[in-house]
Structures are given as C-alpha cells and as structure tokens.
Short mmCIF file of C-alpha atoms and ligand atoms in Angstrom, two decimals:
data_model
loop_
_atom_site.label_atom_id
_atom_site.label_comp_id
_atom_site.label_asym_id
_atom_site.label_seq_id
_atom_site.Cartn_x
_atom_site.Cartn_y
_atom_site.Cartn_z
CA MET A 185 7.70 -22.01 14.10
CA SER A 186 4.88 -24.24 12.85
CA SER A 187 5.66 -26.88 10.24
CA ALA A 188 2.94 -25.40 7.99
CA LEU A 189 4.90 -22.14 7.86
CA MET A 190 8.28 -23.88 7.52
CA ASN A 191 7.13 -25.94 4.55
CA ALA A 192 5.00 -23.30 2.84
CA ARG A 193 5.91 -21.96 -0.59
CA VAL A 194 4.96 -18.31 -0.97
CA ALA A 195 4.81 -16.23 -4.17
CA VAL A 196 5.31 -12.46 -4.07
CA ILE A 197 4.02 -10.81 -7.26
CA GLY A 198 5.48 -7.34 -7.87
CA GLY A 199 8.93 -5.93 -7.13
CA GLY A 200 8.11 -2.37 -6.02
CA TRP A 201 8.68 -1.09 -2.47
CA SER A 202 5.62 -2.94 -1.12
CA GLY A 203 6.87 -6.24 -2.59
CA ALA A 204 10.32 -5.47 -1.16
CA ALA A 205 8.92 -5.04 2.36
CA ALA A 206 6.85 -8.21 1.99
CA ALA A 207 9.82 -10.29 0.76
CA TRP A 208 12.12 -8.94 3.49
CA HIS A 209 9.63 -9.74 6.27
CA LEU A 210 8.78 -13.18 4.86
CA HIS A 211 12.45 -14.04 4.79
CA HIS A 212 13.06 -12.86 8.34
CA ALA A 213 10.06 -14.75 9.69
CA ARG A 214 11.88 -17.97 8.92
CA PRO A 215 15.52 -17.42 9.88
CA GLY A 216 17.80 -20.22 8.81
CA GLN A 217 15.09 -21.83 6.73
CA GLY A 218 16.43 -20.58 3.41
CA ALA A 219 14.36 -18.79 0.82
CA ARG A 220 11.06 -20.55 0.31
CA TRP A 221 9.52 -17.60 -1.45
CA THR A 222 9.54 -16.83 -5.14
CA TRP A 223 9.45 -13.25 -6.32
CA PHE A 224 7.97 -12.31 -9.71
CA GLU A 225 8.57 -8.94 -11.37
CA THR A 226 7.58 -7.91 -14.90
CA ALA A 227 10.43 -5.40 -15.32
CA PRO A 228 14.10 -6.34 -15.67
CA GLN A 229 14.83 -4.64 -12.31
CA LEU A 230 13.26 -4.14 -8.88
CA GLY A 231 11.90 -0.82 -7.59
CA GLY A 232 8.58 -0.31 -9.40
CA ARG A 233 7.72 3.39 -9.56
CA ALA A 234 10.67 4.37 -7.32
CA ARG A 235 13.79 3.24 -9.16
CA ARG A 236 16.67 4.33 -11.35
CA LEU A 237 15.63 5.62 -14.76
CA LYS A 238 18.06 3.36 -16.67
CA PRO A 239 20.88 1.10 -15.43
CA ASP A 240 23.61 3.67 -16.11
CA SER A 241 21.65 6.81 -15.21
CA PRO A 242 22.19 8.86 -12.05
CA LEU A 243 18.52 9.92 -12.24
CA ASP A 244 15.27 8.31 -11.16
CA ASN A 245 12.01 7.39 -12.78
CA GLY A 246 10.69 10.54 -11.07
CA GLN A 247 11.93 12.83 -8.31
CA HIS A 248 11.06 11.45 -4.84
CA ILE A 249 11.44 12.78 -1.32
CA MET A 250 10.77 11.21 2.03
CA ILE A 251 10.05 12.72 5.44
CA GLY A 252 11.32 11.80 8.89
CA ALA A 253 7.94 10.26 9.74
CA TYR A 254 8.55 7.49 7.15
CA ARG A 255 9.88 5.27 9.92
CA GLU A 256 9.20 1.86 8.39
CA SER A 257 10.77 2.74 5.03
CA LEU A 258 13.84 4.16 6.75
CA ALA A 259 14.12 1.09 9.00
CA LEU A 260 13.86 -1.23 5.98
CA ILE A 261 16.55 0.71 4.11
CA ARG A 262 18.82 0.64 7.17
CA SER A 263 18.41 -3.11 7.84
CA LEU A 264 18.83 -4.03 4.20
CA ARG A 265 21.94 -1.94 3.70
CA GLN A 266 23.42 -3.30 6.92
CA ALA A 267 22.85 -6.85 5.64
CA VAL A 268 24.33 -6.12 2.21
CA LEU A 269 26.99 -3.47 2.72
CA GLY A 270 28.03 -3.79 6.37
CA GLU A 271 28.10 -1.19 9.12
CA ASP A 272 30.57 1.32 7.68
CA GLU A 273 28.86 2.07 4.42
CA VAL A 274 25.55 2.46 6.24
CA ARG A 275 27.02 5.55 7.90
CA HIS A 276 27.31 7.23 4.51
CA PRO A 277 24.19 9.37 4.47
CA LEU A 278 21.88 8.50 1.61
CA PHE A 279 19.68 11.52 2.19
CA GLN A 280 20.19 15.17 2.73
CA ARG A 281 18.12 15.79 5.86
CA LEU A 282 16.80 19.29 6.52
CA PRO A 283 14.05 20.77 8.66
CA LEU A 284 10.76 21.33 6.83
CA THR A 285 11.52 24.21 4.52
CA LEU A 286 9.26 25.96 2.03
CA LEU A 287 11.50 28.68 0.63
CA ASP A 288 10.88 30.35 -2.70
CA PRO A 289 13.75 30.97 -5.16
CA GLN A 290 14.36 34.38 -3.50
CA GLY A 291 14.90 32.63 -0.15
CA ASP A 292 11.64 33.86 1.43
CA GLY A 293 9.30 31.48 3.18
CA LEU A 294 8.91 28.99 5.97
CA VAL A 295 11.86 27.26 7.68
CA LEU A 296 11.23 25.17 10.77
CA PRO A 297 13.93 25.78 13.40
CA PRO A 298 15.35 22.77 15.28
CA GLY A 299 13.31 21.28 18.12
CA HIS A 300 9.95 19.61 18.56
CA PRO A 301 8.08 19.93 15.23
CA LEU A 302 4.97 21.48 16.80
CA LEU A 303 6.87 24.23 18.65
CA ALA A 304 9.16 24.72 15.66
CA PHE A 305 6.13 25.16 13.40
CA GLY A 306 4.71 27.82 15.74
CA ARG A 307 8.02 29.71 15.81
CA ALA A 308 8.47 29.47 12.03
CA MET A 309 4.96 30.76 11.49
CA TRP A 310 5.40 33.82 13.75
CA SER A 311 8.76 34.73 12.24
CA HIS A 312 7.61 34.31 8.63
CA PRO A 313 8.93 37.37 6.76
CA THR A 314 6.05 38.07 4.37
CA TRP A 315 2.88 36.81 6.09
CA GLN A 316 0.71 39.53 7.65
CA LEU A 317 -0.55 39.37 11.24
CA ARG A 318 -4.00 38.31 10.01
CA ASP A 319 -2.43 35.39 8.05
CA LYS A 320 -0.57 34.23 11.14
CA LEU A 321 -3.63 34.58 13.39
CA SER A 322 -5.83 32.64 10.97
CA LEU A 323 -3.25 29.82 10.80
CA ALA A 324 -2.78 29.78 14.59
CA ARG A 325 -6.55 29.61 15.20
CA TRP A 326 -7.00 26.91 12.57
CA SER A 327 -4.12 24.81 13.94
CA VAL A 328 -5.43 24.96 17.51
CA ALA A 329 -8.92 23.99 16.28
CA GLN A 330 -7.52 20.96 14.40
CA ALA A 331 -5.47 19.87 17.42
CA LEU A 332 -8.53 20.16 19.69
CA ARG A 333 -10.48 17.96 17.24
CA GLY A 334 -7.67 15.39 17.31
CA PHE A 335 -6.78 16.11 13.65
CA ASP A 336 -10.04 14.55 12.53
CA CYS A 337 -12.90 15.88 10.42
CA PRO A 338 -16.03 14.70 8.57
CA PRO A 339 -14.99 12.19 5.87
CA GLU A 340 -16.70 14.03 3.01
CA LEU A 341 -14.61 17.22 3.37
CA SER A 342 -12.08 18.31 0.75
CA VAL A 343 -8.90 20.09 1.81
CA ASP A 344 -10.25 23.38 0.40
CA GLU A 345 -13.39 23.00 2.51
CA LEU A 346 -11.34 22.14 5.59
CA CYS A 347 -9.18 25.22 5.07
CA ALA A 348 -11.91 27.67 4.04
CA GLY A 349 -11.28 29.77 7.19
CA LEU A 350 -7.62 30.39 6.34
CA THR A 351 -6.49 33.50 4.50
CA ARG A 352 -5.81 33.25 0.78
CA THR A 353 -2.07 33.71 1.36
CA ILE A 354 -1.88 30.76 3.77
CA ARG A 355 -3.90 28.59 1.40
CA LYS A 356 -1.72 29.52 -1.60
CA GLU A 357 1.68 29.46 0.10
CA LEU A 358 1.25 26.63 2.61
CA VAL A 359 -1.83 24.44 2.18
CA GLU A 360 -1.81 24.00 -1.61
CA PRO A 361 1.90 23.09 -1.95
CA LEU A 362 1.81 20.77 1.08
CA CYS A 363 -1.36 19.10 -0.17
CA VAL A 364 -0.14 18.46 -3.69
CA ALA A 365 3.27 17.29 -2.40
CA ALA A 366 1.78 14.85 0.12
CA LEU A 367 -1.39 13.65 -1.66
CA ASN A 368 -0.58 14.40 -5.33
CA THR A 369 -4.12 15.72 -5.59
CA PRO A 370 -5.23 19.35 -5.96
CA SER A 371 -6.59 20.76 -2.68
CA SER A 372 -10.03 21.33 -4.26
CA GLN A 373 -10.40 17.54 -4.68
CA ALA A 374 -8.11 16.15 -1.97
CA CYS A 375 -9.32 14.21 1.07
CA ALA A 376 -9.18 16.35 4.22
CA VAL A 377 -9.00 13.33 6.57
CA THR A 378 -5.81 12.04 4.88
CA PHE A 379 -4.31 15.54 4.75
CA LEU A 380 -4.86 15.96 8.50
CA GLN A 381 -3.33 12.53 9.10
CA VAL A 382 -0.17 13.58 7.25
CA LEU A 383 -0.01 16.85 9.23
CA LYS A 384 -0.51 14.98 12.49
CA ASP A 385 2.29 12.51 11.70
CA GLY A 386 4.62 15.38 10.80
CA LEU A 387 3.80 17.57 13.80
CA PHE A 388 3.23 14.92 16.49
CA GLY A 389 5.48 12.13 15.19
CA GLY A 390 8.32 13.15 17.51
CA SER A 391 11.61 14.85 16.86
CA GLY A 392 12.62 14.90 13.19
CA ALA A 393 9.24 13.62 11.93
CA SER A 394 8.65 16.65 9.72
CA ASP A 395 12.23 16.73 8.35
CA LEU A 396 12.61 16.52 4.59
CA LEU A 397 14.86 13.74 3.29
CA ILE A 398 16.14 14.42 -0.21
CA PRO A 399 18.02 11.49 -1.78
CA ARG A 400 21.72 12.25 -2.43
CA VAL A 401 21.92 9.30 -4.79
CA SER A 402 19.51 7.58 -7.14
CA LEU A 403 16.68 5.79 -5.33
CA GLY A 404 17.89 2.69 -7.16
CA ALA A 405 20.97 2.73 -4.94
CA VAL A 406 18.87 3.36 -1.82
CA LEU A 407 16.74 0.20 -1.92
CA PRO A 408 16.11 -1.74 -5.17
CA GLU A 409 19.76 -2.42 -6.10
CA PRO A 410 20.96 -3.52 -2.62
CA LEU A 411 17.81 -5.63 -2.49
CA GLN A 412 18.68 -7.38 -5.73
CA HIS A 413 22.16 -8.02 -4.32
CA TRP A 414 20.66 -9.38 -1.09
CA CYS A 415 18.41 -11.73 -3.09
CA GLY A 416 21.61 -13.19 -4.56
CA GLN A 417 23.18 -13.49 -1.07
CA VAL A 418 20.23 -15.43 0.36
CA GLN A 419 19.74 -17.37 -2.90
CA ALA A 420 16.20 -16.15 -3.27
CA ASP A 421 14.17 -17.31 -6.23
CA LEU A 422 13.93 -13.88 -7.88
CA ARG A 423 12.36 -13.92 -11.33
CA LEU A 424 12.86 -10.62 -13.09
CA SER A 425 11.33 -9.94 -16.53
CA THR A 426 8.55 -12.38 -15.59
CA ARG A 427 5.01 -11.08 -15.74
CA VAL A 428 2.41 -13.11 -13.88
CA GLN A 429 -0.25 -13.75 -16.49
CA SER A 430 -2.58 -15.93 -14.44
CA LEU A 431 -3.50 -16.64 -10.84
CA SER A 432 -5.86 -19.53 -10.05
CA PRO A 433 -7.37 -20.18 -6.62
CA PRO A 434 -6.99 -23.51 -4.79
CA ARG A 435 -9.49 -26.12 -5.94
CA GLN A 436 -10.20 -29.39 -4.11
CA GLY A 437 -7.28 -29.08 -1.71
CA GLN A 438 -4.85 -28.03 -4.45
CA PRO A 439 -2.56 -25.00 -3.95
CA TRP A 440 -2.71 -21.57 -5.64
CA LEU A 441 -1.39 -21.59 -9.21
CA VAL A 442 0.79 -18.68 -10.33
CA ASN A 443 1.42 -18.96 -14.08
CA GLY A 444 0.50 -22.63 -13.53
CA GLU A 445 3.10 -23.15 -10.76
CA PRO A 446 1.86 -24.29 -7.30
CA PHE A 447 2.16 -22.05 -4.19
CA ASP A 448 0.60 -22.34 -0.73
CA ALA A 449 0.09 -18.59 -0.39
CA VAL A 450 0.47 -15.45 -2.47
CA ILE A 451 1.18 -11.77 -1.81
CA LEU A 452 -0.09 -9.59 -4.65
CA ALA A 453 2.22 -6.56 -4.58
CA CYS A 454 1.57 -5.39 -8.14
CA SER A 455 -0.43 -2.33 -9.20
CA ALA A 456 -4.13 -2.10 -8.35
CA VAL A 457 -5.00 -2.49 -12.04
CA GLU A 458 -2.98 -5.71 -12.37
CA ALA A 459 -4.21 -7.06 -9.02
CA ALA A 460 -7.80 -6.48 -10.17
CA ARG A 461 -7.12 -8.28 -13.46
CA LEU A 462 -5.58 -11.30 -11.72
CA CYS A 463 -8.43 -11.62 -9.16
CA GLN A 464 -11.52 -10.69 -11.15
CA ASP A 465 -12.72 -14.28 -11.75
CA PHE A 466 -12.61 -15.52 -8.15
CA ALA A 467 -12.80 -12.27 -6.06
CA PRO A 468 -15.02 -9.97 -8.19
CA ASP A 469 -16.01 -7.56 -5.38
CA TRP A 470 -12.42 -7.03 -4.31
CA ALA A 471 -11.34 -6.62 -7.95
CA ARG A 472 -14.08 -4.03 -8.58
CA THR A 473 -12.87 -1.91 -5.65
CA ALA A 474 -9.25 -2.18 -6.79
CA ALA A 475 -10.18 -1.25 -10.36
CA GLN A 476 -12.15 1.92 -9.52
CA PHE A 477 -9.23 4.25 -8.69
CA ARG A 478 -8.60 7.37 -10.69
CA TYR A 479 -5.01 8.43 -11.08
CA GLU A 480 -2.98 11.63 -11.03
CA PRO A 481 0.18 12.06 -13.10
CA ILE A 482 3.48 13.49 -11.87
CA ALA A 483 5.91 15.07 -14.33
CA THR A 484 9.60 15.40 -13.52
CA ALA A 485 11.77 17.61 -15.74
CA TYR A 486 15.49 16.95 -15.23
CA PHE A 487 17.70 19.88 -16.21
CA HIS A 488 21.36 20.67 -16.01
CA ALA A 489 23.00 24.08 -16.15
CA PRO A 490 25.77 26.00 -14.40
CA VAL A 491 24.56 27.20 -10.99
CA ARG A 492 24.94 31.00 -10.71
CA LYS A 493 24.70 31.28 -6.93
CA ALA A 494 23.97 29.07 -3.93
CA TRP A 495 20.33 28.00 -3.78
CA PRO A 496 18.53 29.13 -0.59
CA ALA A 497 17.66 25.43 0.02
CA PRO A 498 18.03 22.20 -1.98
CA MET A 499 14.24 22.09 -2.36
CA LEU A 500 12.47 25.27 -3.46
CA ALA A 501 8.76 26.02 -3.62
CA LEU A 502 7.92 27.45 -7.05
CA GLN A 503 4.90 29.43 -8.06
CA GLU A 504 2.44 27.30 -10.00
CA THR A 505 0.48 29.47 -12.45
CA PRO A 506 -1.58 28.74 -15.58
CA GLU A 507 1.71 29.05 -17.56
CA CYS A 508 4.06 27.38 -15.03
CA PRO A 509 3.36 23.71 -14.19
CA ALA A 510 5.84 22.87 -11.39
CA GLN A 511 5.41 23.33 -7.65
CA PHE A 512 8.94 22.36 -6.57
CA ALA A 513 12.56 22.42 -7.74
CA PHE A 514 15.33 20.19 -6.35
CA LEU A 515 19.09 20.71 -6.60
CA LEU A 516 20.77 17.33 -7.18
CA ARG A 517 24.27 18.48 -6.34
CA GLU A 518 25.83 15.04 -5.87
CA HIS A 519 24.34 13.31 -8.90
CA PRO A 520 27.20 12.82 -11.41
CA LEU A 521 26.98 14.33 -14.90
CA PRO A 522 28.82 13.07 -17.99
CA PRO A 523 32.38 14.54 -18.05
CA PRO A 524 31.87 17.24 -20.73
CA TRP A 525 29.06 18.84 -18.74
CA GLN A 526 30.88 18.41 -15.43
CA ALA A 527 33.84 20.28 -16.89
CA LYS A 528 31.52 23.12 -17.85
CA GLY A 529 30.36 23.40 -14.22
CA HIS A 530 26.85 22.09 -14.84
CA GLN A 531 24.74 20.60 -12.03
CA TRP A 532 21.56 18.56 -12.16
CA PHE A 533 18.28 19.91 -10.89
CA SER A 534 14.68 18.82 -11.30
CA LEU A 535 11.30 20.49 -11.54
CA VAL A 536 8.30 18.52 -10.28
CA ALA A 537 4.72 19.06 -11.40
CA SER A 538 2.34 17.00 -9.26
CA GLY A 539 -1.38 16.65 -9.95
CA ALA A 540 -0.44 17.46 -13.54
CA SER A 541 -3.37 15.94 -15.46
CA GLY A 542 -4.20 19.22 -17.24
CA TRP A 543 -0.63 19.53 -18.52
CA VAL A 544 -0.40 15.90 -19.56
CA HIS A 545 -3.44 16.38 -21.80
CA ARG A 546 -1.65 19.25 -23.53
CA GLY A 547 1.25 16.97 -24.52
CA GLN A 548 4.91 16.51 -23.56
CA ASP A 549 6.15 19.18 -25.94
CA VAL A 550 4.00 21.91 -24.39
CA LEU A 551 4.87 20.68 -20.88
CA GLY A 552 8.63 20.67 -21.59
CA LYS A 553 8.53 24.20 -22.99
CA ALA A 554 6.48 25.40 -20.02
CA CYS A 555 9.06 23.94 -17.59
CA ILE A 556 11.89 25.72 -19.44
CA GLN A 557 9.92 28.96 -19.32
CA GLN A 558 9.28 28.50 -15.60
CA VAL A 559 13.03 28.17 -14.93
CA GLN A 560 13.68 31.27 -17.04
CA GLN A 561 11.01 33.26 -15.20
CA GLN A 562 11.42 32.13 -11.60
CA MET A 563 15.00 30.85 -11.27
CA ARG A 564 17.16 32.86 -13.65
CA HIS A 565 19.17 34.36 -10.76
CA LEU A 566 20.04 30.81 -9.57
CA VAL A 567 20.97 29.02 -12.80
CA ALA A 568 22.58 30.23 -16.02
CA THR A 569 19.53 29.98 -18.26
CA PRO A 570 21.36 30.51 -21.60
CA GLN A 571 23.15 27.17 -21.00
CA LEU A 572 20.04 25.42 -19.67
CA GLN A 573 19.63 21.83 -20.93
CA LEU A 574 16.37 19.92 -20.49
CA ALA A 575 17.82 16.38 -20.39
CA HIS A 576 14.74 14.27 -19.56
CA LEU A 577 11.05 14.90 -19.16
CA ILE A 578 9.39 11.97 -17.43
CA VAL A 579 5.64 11.77 -17.17
CA GLU A 580 4.20 8.99 -15.01
CA LYS A 581 0.54 8.99 -15.98
CA ARG A 582 -0.49 6.74 -13.10
CA ALA A 583 1.93 8.13 -10.53
CA THR A 584 -0.52 7.77 -7.63
CA PHE A 585 -4.23 7.27 -7.10
CA ARG A 586 -6.24 10.48 -6.74
CA CYS A 587 -6.72 10.82 -3.00
CA THR A 588 -10.32 12.09 -2.84
CA PRO A 589 -12.76 12.11 0.13
CA MET A 590 -14.55 8.85 1.07
CA LEU A 591 -12.35 6.81 -1.27
CA ASP A 592 -13.06 3.09 -1.06
CA ARG A 593 -9.68 1.33 -0.81
CA PRO A 594 -9.62 -2.50 -0.93
CA PRO A 595 -8.54 -4.44 2.16
CA SER A 596 -5.31 -6.42 2.22
CA ARG A 597 -7.05 -9.78 2.65
CA ILE A 598 -8.51 -11.03 -0.63
CA ALA A 599 -9.05 -14.70 0.20
CA ARG A 600 -7.52 -17.35 2.42
CA GLY A 601 -3.84 -17.49 1.47
CA LEU A 602 -4.04 -14.39 -0.76
CA TRP A 603 -3.08 -10.93 0.54
CA ALA A 604 -2.66 -7.65 -1.30
CA ALA A 605 0.13 -5.14 -0.68
CA GLY A 606 0.63 -1.77 -2.33
CA ASP A 607 0.26 1.94 -1.77
CA TYR A 608 -3.43 1.72 -2.78
CA VAL A 609 -4.44 -0.87 -0.14
CA GLU A 610 -6.67 0.27 2.76
CA GLY A 611 -4.64 2.32 5.22
CA ARG A 612 -4.20 5.79 6.63
CA TYR A 613 -1.43 6.86 4.23
CA PRO A 614 -1.81 8.43 0.80
CA ALA A 615 0.07 6.76 -2.07
CA THR A 616 3.64 7.03 -0.78
CA LEU A 617 6.72 4.91 -0.28
CA GLU A 618 5.81 4.64 3.40
CA GLY A 619 2.27 3.50 2.59
CA ALA A 620 3.70 0.86 0.23
CA VAL A 621 6.29 -0.40 2.73
CA ARG A 622 3.79 -0.55 5.60
CA SER A 623 1.30 -2.49 3.51
CA GLY A 624 4.00 -4.96 2.38
CA ARG A 625 5.05 -5.62 5.96
CA ALA A 626 1.41 -5.92 7.10
CA ALA A 627 0.56 -8.40 4.31
CA ALA A 628 3.60 -10.56 5.15
CA SER A 629 2.75 -10.54 8.88
CA ALA A 630 -0.89 -11.45 8.20
CA LEU A 631 0.11 -14.26 5.86
CA ILE A 632 2.62 -15.63 8.39
CA ALA A 633 -0.05 -15.53 11.11
CA GLU A 634 -2.47 -17.36 8.82
CA LEU A 635 0.07 -20.08 8.01
CA SER A 636 1.29 -20.48 11.61
C1 LIG B 817 6.99 10.41 -10.37
C2 LIG B 817 6.62 9.92 -9.00
C3 LIG B 817 6.99 10.65 -7.89
C4 LIG B 817 6.66 10.20 -6.62
N1 LIG B 817 7.08 10.91 -5.53
C5 LIG B 817 6.93 10.38 -4.31
C6 LIG B 817 7.54 11.00 -3.20
O1 LIG B 817 8.20 12.03 -3.32
N2 LIG B 817 7.40 10.41 -1.98
C7 LIG B 817 6.69 9.26 -1.81
O2 LIG B 817 6.62 8.76 -0.68
N3 LIG B 817 6.09 8.65 -2.86
C8 LIG B 817 6.20 9.17 -4.10
N4 LIG B 817 5.65 8.54 -5.17
C9 LIG B 817 4.81 7.34 -4.94
C10 LIG B 817 5.66 6.08 -4.74
O3 LIG B 817 6.59 5.93 -5.79
C11 LIG B 817 4.72 4.88 -4.73
O4 LIG B 817 3.75 5.07 -3.73
C12 LIG B 817 5.43 3.55 -4.44
O5 LIG B 817 6.59 3.41 -5.22
C13 LIG B 817 4.45 2.41 -4.72
O6 LIG B 817 5.06 1.16 -4.51
P1 LIG B 817 4.22 -0.17 -4.76
O7 LIG B 817 5.09 -1.31 -4.43
O8 LIG B 817 2.91 -0.06 -4.06
O9 LIG B 817 3.84 -0.18 -6.31
P2 LIG B 817 4.79 -0.18 -7.64
O10 LIG B 817 6.00 0.62 -7.41
O11 LIG B 817 3.90 0.21 -8.76
O12 LIG B 817 5.22 -1.69 -7.79
C14 LIG B 817 4.43 -2.66 -8.42
C15 LIG B 817 5.36 -3.60 -9.18
O13 LIG B 817 4.60 -4.72 -9.66
C16 LIG B 817 5.08 -5.06 -10.95
N5 LIG B 817 4.01 -5.80 -11.63
C17 LIG B 817 2.82 -5.31 -12.07
N6 LIG B 817 2.09 -6.31 -12.61
C18 LIG B 817 2.82 -7.44 -12.49
C19 LIG B 817 2.60 -8.80 -12.87
N7 LIG B 817 1.47 -9.19 -13.46
N8 LIG B 817 3.58 -9.70 -12.62
C20 LIG B 817 4.74 -9.34 -12.01
N9 LIG B 817 5.00 -8.06 -11.64
C21 LIG B 817 4.05 -7.13 -11.87
C22 LIG B 817 5.40 -3.70 -11.59
O14 LIG B 817 6.30 -3.85 -12.68
C23 LIG B 817 6.00 -2.95 -10.40
O15 LIG B 817 7.39 -3.12 -10.34
C24 LIG B 817 5.92 8.98 -6.45
C25 LIG B 817 5.54 8.25 -7.58
C26 LIG B 817 5.89 8.70 -8.83
C27 LIG B 817 5.51 7.87 -10.03
#
C-alpha cells in the first residue's frame, strides 16, 4: 500500500446505501490501518431512503424489495453481518426468497418454476392460465427478437414504443407492472434501454437472478443498523446529525475543506440535489447535470387487519385503475405489531403506488382513501376489511429519478480527489439499492486507485 493512501484522510458525505458501500470498501482497502475516513450524515441514523421509519418501528421509510441479481448489495449485507453478528446469525434469512411471481389477489398470473430463469420464464409463459395463444405467441416472438438483438435498442425508445408489438394483455399484465416496479417510471415515459438491461440481468444473470427477495425484517436491521454497530467496532469517525454545508476545493496545495475541516479526498454520496449544491461553484458543468433530474414519487400505505385466508403469494400484483393507485401489495407476516393488535390476529401488509405523481398532486387524504378503497375492492376476500386500519401513509416525493430515454447522468469523477456515488450516477442500473451500492464501491475503488 502506498504511503499516500495510508496517510490520506477521506470524507464520505451521505449515509445511504451508496455511502455505506463506499465506507465499507475504503475501510477494507487499508486493513489494519484503522479508520482514516470520516463519515457525515445529516440524519440521526444511517440508511438514507432505505431505512427504518422510526427507531422503534417495525416498518420502513417505504416498502422495498430486492432481486437475486442484486449481487453486490447481497454480498455487502452478508460481509457486514458476518463482521458484526458472526456466522450463526447470518444464517437467519433476512429475506423471503421466491421465484419471480406476478399473481393477482385471486391467485392467477405468472409464477416462474425453479430452474434457469430463461427456461423458467418460457415455461411460466406457456402455462399461464388466462393468457390467450396470441398473447403467448406475441411475447415469445418479442422475447426472441430482443435476445437476438442482445437486449439492446435505439436509445430514444420508450418502453411503450419498444413493446408496441405485444398484445394489450401482455403490456397491461406484464410490461407495465414490471416497468413501474423496476424503473419507477410509467412505461409511456420509461427508458427502453434500461428496461432491457433489467430484463437481461434477471433472465441471463444465472440461477436465482430473477428471484424476488422480500425483507422479513425492517431494512434498518438488514444494513444501516449493523453498519452503525460496525462503525463503533472499528472506531470509525461517524458524524450523524451533521449536514455538510460547504465543500471547498484544494487551493495552492491545500486539501479539500469539508465544513472547513481538511481532507485529502472526498466521496460525495448525498442526493444529486445536494451534490449539485456543494459543487456548483467549482464544477458547474457537473453540478448542472446532477441538478437536471426529474423525480417520481412512491407512496407506501401500511395497513393492518386480520387475514381472512392465506395469500396466494407474499407479493401480489394489483390492478391499477384511475380510482386505484397501487400496483403491488406485500404481506409482512413477520413484522411485529403492538400487543393489542397482535391479540386480535392482525397482520401488517403494505400497498405500493410507484410513479405516483398524479396521486401526490391530489393530496395525501385522497390517496389514503383511494388505497383503502382499493383494498376493499380487490382484496376483501384476503383481509377482513371491516377491521382494516391504515396505520401509515408514506409519500417519498423524490423516491427515484424519472428514468427516461437518453437521460444524461453525471459521471462519478467530479475533480481530482472528488468522486460522486449514488443511485443517480452514470451506470446501467435504474435508481435502486443495487445501483447505489455499485456506485459506492466504484467511487471508493477509483479514489483508492487515484491515491495509490
Ligand atoms: C419509497 C421507496 C421505495 C423504493 N423501493 C425500492 C425497491 O424496492 N428496490 C430498490 O432497489 N430500490 C428502491 N428504492 C430506491 C432506493 O431506496 C434508492 O435507490 C437508494 O436507497 C439510494 O441510495 P443512495 O445512497 O444513492 O441515496 P440516499 O439513500 O438518498 O442517501 C443519501 C444520504 O445523504 C444524506 N445527505 C444529503 N445531503 C447531505 C449533506 N449535505 N451532508 C450530509 N449528509 C447528506 C441524506 O440524509 C441521505 O441519508 C426505493 C426508494 C423509495 C424512496
């Protein structure tokens, strides 16, 4: 290891999943050297957009799922939990893992059987109970055409344009829900290149790549809380509740200044808006690109009620209509409820409305009532609707950037000694946990290479 790297002081700004990956990789690049990095986070806890709602809550800031293809996030979670909790507790599964399943509340729909995702997809498609032969043929033809083109297409295409040859049923029941779940952008506006990339990773990413991973516990317990514990173990300089107000570039051989404090290098793992604010004076072009994103909200309605009968799957595809905002429902069977509700046999479940800008404009009250109505209309055979309780309605207005065609995403390198990490940074992933983790690791590796 070079002495420049051994002696360097590095600041990581932002404690979301990208900052977590950056801090973890910085630390492991210098084994035995102690923590020479300082980690700033505005909030009183780590986790950013993917964290526990409140310290004592079993729920999250918004319902999240992962897929088997999220290899770097899963590897980070595994390594961290091994370091903090030891081997045995790592065996306790944090996620409910199931093959890609798009069942409606009646139990009809797509279920991938075990095996290679591509073959499983073909079998699931042919055995689908309600699709007509012409639906299946259109999907088969389309899939072969995409595979022959290497899952690539002209950059200006939207997902709707890419899928124009598919039947209406396939677009409604498969493309639209997958698109909004993966890209949080309606298919009429979503980037076809990114959509194909997600499909390719799921279908060609090897065994288990398309599996759904639904957290059994709060996401806080999956990564941010063990991470905070680990920071204590390695005596990291973690500064929670500390917003970075100013970042000044090196002048005349001086180091970077973060809130006036000197650092040799900086990883900016905060939001694109904050990164643009901090860099606008010395990297105006980069800041302009980072500031131009448009965002899509995600609303999560957390309910509890007695469950009438077993759900066909823990994740159900709902019908989104002009009156019904949500595309998915999740049964959170293992999330504890306060004792009075537990005694009454209630269980948590959530409804998720992605790409929900239209609903957000109509206000939380209207949205909450629409979610209740959707449960009453589409799920009344699964939950006892007279006892239904809407416990929390969480609207994240800037949940993810709107993933549109030809989107200009800023590169990770901003200046010498300054690298950006975050789900918005240039890369082949949409705004996801995996995109964030990959960019954090990449920024740390690039910075280490620069200092070495
Ligand atoms: C409701 C919802 C549902 C989602 N569902 C999914 C899903 O199912 N699957 C999936 O893969 N992804 C999902 N996502 C997206 C995923 O949460 C994000 O892509 C990921 O968390 C982004 O991590 P990040 O580190 O890039 O950014 P963030 O999580 O935004 O982290 C940035 C951090 O920087 C801090 N910060 C900002 N400014 C400063 C400053 N000046 N000084 C110090 N700290 C600062 C912030 O407080 C924050 O903690 C969802 C997002 C939301 C909101």
